[in-house]
Amino acid sequence: MRKEILVTNYNPIKLKELREIASVSYEMLEGDETIDIEELTNLEDAEKPMPVDIFYLAYLYITYKNAAEQNGIEKFPSLTSDLMNPHPKGLEYQEYIVNHENYKGMPVKRKKNGQVKWVATIKTTEGQQRIEFWEKKRLEIGIEAQSVLDAGVRQKVAFANHPSKKHTCLFSGSELYIDYRYLSPSRVDQVNKAYDSDLRYYELDVFETCDILYGNDECKMFAKIMGVDKAFNSIDDLKTILKEEYVEKEYSPYVSPGVMSNSPDRFDGYHSYNADVREITDTGRYKDNLKKYTQDRRVYEMWSGGDWKMADRLYATFVKNKVSPDHIGPMSLGFAHRPKFQPMTVNQNSSKGNRMSYNDVQILLDDERNNDTVITWHSKYIWDKFKNKVSNDLDAIKLSSIMRANLHHVLIVFSMITEKGYTDFLMRFLNPEYSYYDYEFIGFNPEDGTYERVISKPLNGKNQKNNADRYIRIAFEKLDEYMDKDNRKNKKWYSKAVDDKVKHVVSDLENGNFENAENHLNETLEILANEAENQW
């Protein structure tokens, strides 16, 4: 699972230009569940760059690049050279390196703008001068080899010569260690499954991971996942084993460096970007990887009904079996995060986005007739009002648009309640209790997404409590995004009746009457649904 990396070193004007170069309109993006049009317009029109997840920025970029290719545009601007500017911390790091005594003697050239010319390929004159520098460093450090060009030697020399053993990414500004101290992504996934945790790639090193997990089972499962075959009696013993047998020996199947070696092409002997953003900066990799990327819209998920834990486990089962799970009724429209998906290819799911088809609506209606709760309580009014009016795919798309706008209204109302400090009231609509269960799906059929039976396992450990608390924390953190000035200003409803009802909700809460507040909240949502009638 990726960690969120917020950046502001993009060019808002260029972001808009790339979309226009690719001939992509806002309407064309409506079907993409990952892209929020209102958010996109804010990113494009901002006088100063807004904080944005670098992976989301890359997702936008690759969406436009793919569209450009389909339109016959072969030459398209670069993500890291045209859309993004070097991160100030990355530039600061470069200056630190070129001025450090460890690199004295390395030829330093600068661009017209004064920035260090960081890259020089081995075939160039400057590249050959760098090889001479690294060979002298090899001899000075005392690393035995015939030449610095021998396999693996340049990496060892670059590591030994590095003054801080920390590298700052030129694109994200994040700082990571250059040694092999981070769990490889596959091991992170295994740890999350074993401990029912939510660790993110390159967020913690192996030692910090030990600190977090040791209180659960003294890291017994962690040691097994890491292939530790030596006995240890304390957390310090385990850390010593990991340091000596993995970090220092570069045991790459289990651990990864914070940045990959790239000597002599890069001045310090390492790539300009860190490993945590490799997917978007390695031009040989990012296209295939990022077309599969879906932005984690936590606010939809956390405020969605349904057994989210069971749904998450079934979702993972789909992915494990190499099929893309489609929600049928997207959470971004207000549907429940329930344990039922229909299998699709990644391209099919990507094309569908947050739109429903006529067939989707029929499946949802059938499930309802079978007493399955398909819609979250807060969006039931809008669903019930229009669901039986859908008679073709165009109607389904129209309903999708109406429901997406309605959910935005719902979240704005929730954020207004949160802003007043009444989180205890909204807590009744969250479901942290699902954290205390785990599920295994037996006889899963990847062709139709069905399974023979599900095994439910109750859990009651520290991790479950932490996950329940985290679930609540994220739910309210994401509501904060709806409290900002732009969202409040553009909340879209122009209804005195809605405004009055929201005031009633707040007044009830001020008087400590949660029951009346809930009644008025439901009336608010019903009015919103009724006033959407003119959109049909």
PDB file of C-alpha atoms in Angstrom, residues 438-442 453-457:
ATOM      1  CA  ASP A 438     -11.517 -11.256   9.495  1.00  0.00           C
ATOM      2  CA  TYR A 439     -12.770 -13.330   6.593  1.00  0.00           C
ATOM      3  CA  GLU A 440     -11.613 -16.064   4.260  1.00  0.00           C
ATOM      4  CA  PHE A 441     -13.488 -16.888   1.068  1.00  0.00           C
ATOM      5  CA  ILE A 442     -13.575 -20.588   0.217  1.00  0.00           C
ATOM      6  CA  ARG A 453     -18.692 -20.079   1.657  1.00  0.00           C
ATOM      7  CA  VAL A 454     -17.024 -17.515   3.853  1.00  0.00           C
ATOM      8  CA  ILE A 455     -15.251 -18.219   7.114  1.00  0.00           C
ATOM      9  CA  SER A 456     -15.671 -15.464   9.697  1.00  0.00           C
ATOM     10  CA  LYS A 457     -13.006 -15.147  12.358  1.00  0.00           C
TER      11      LYS A 457
END
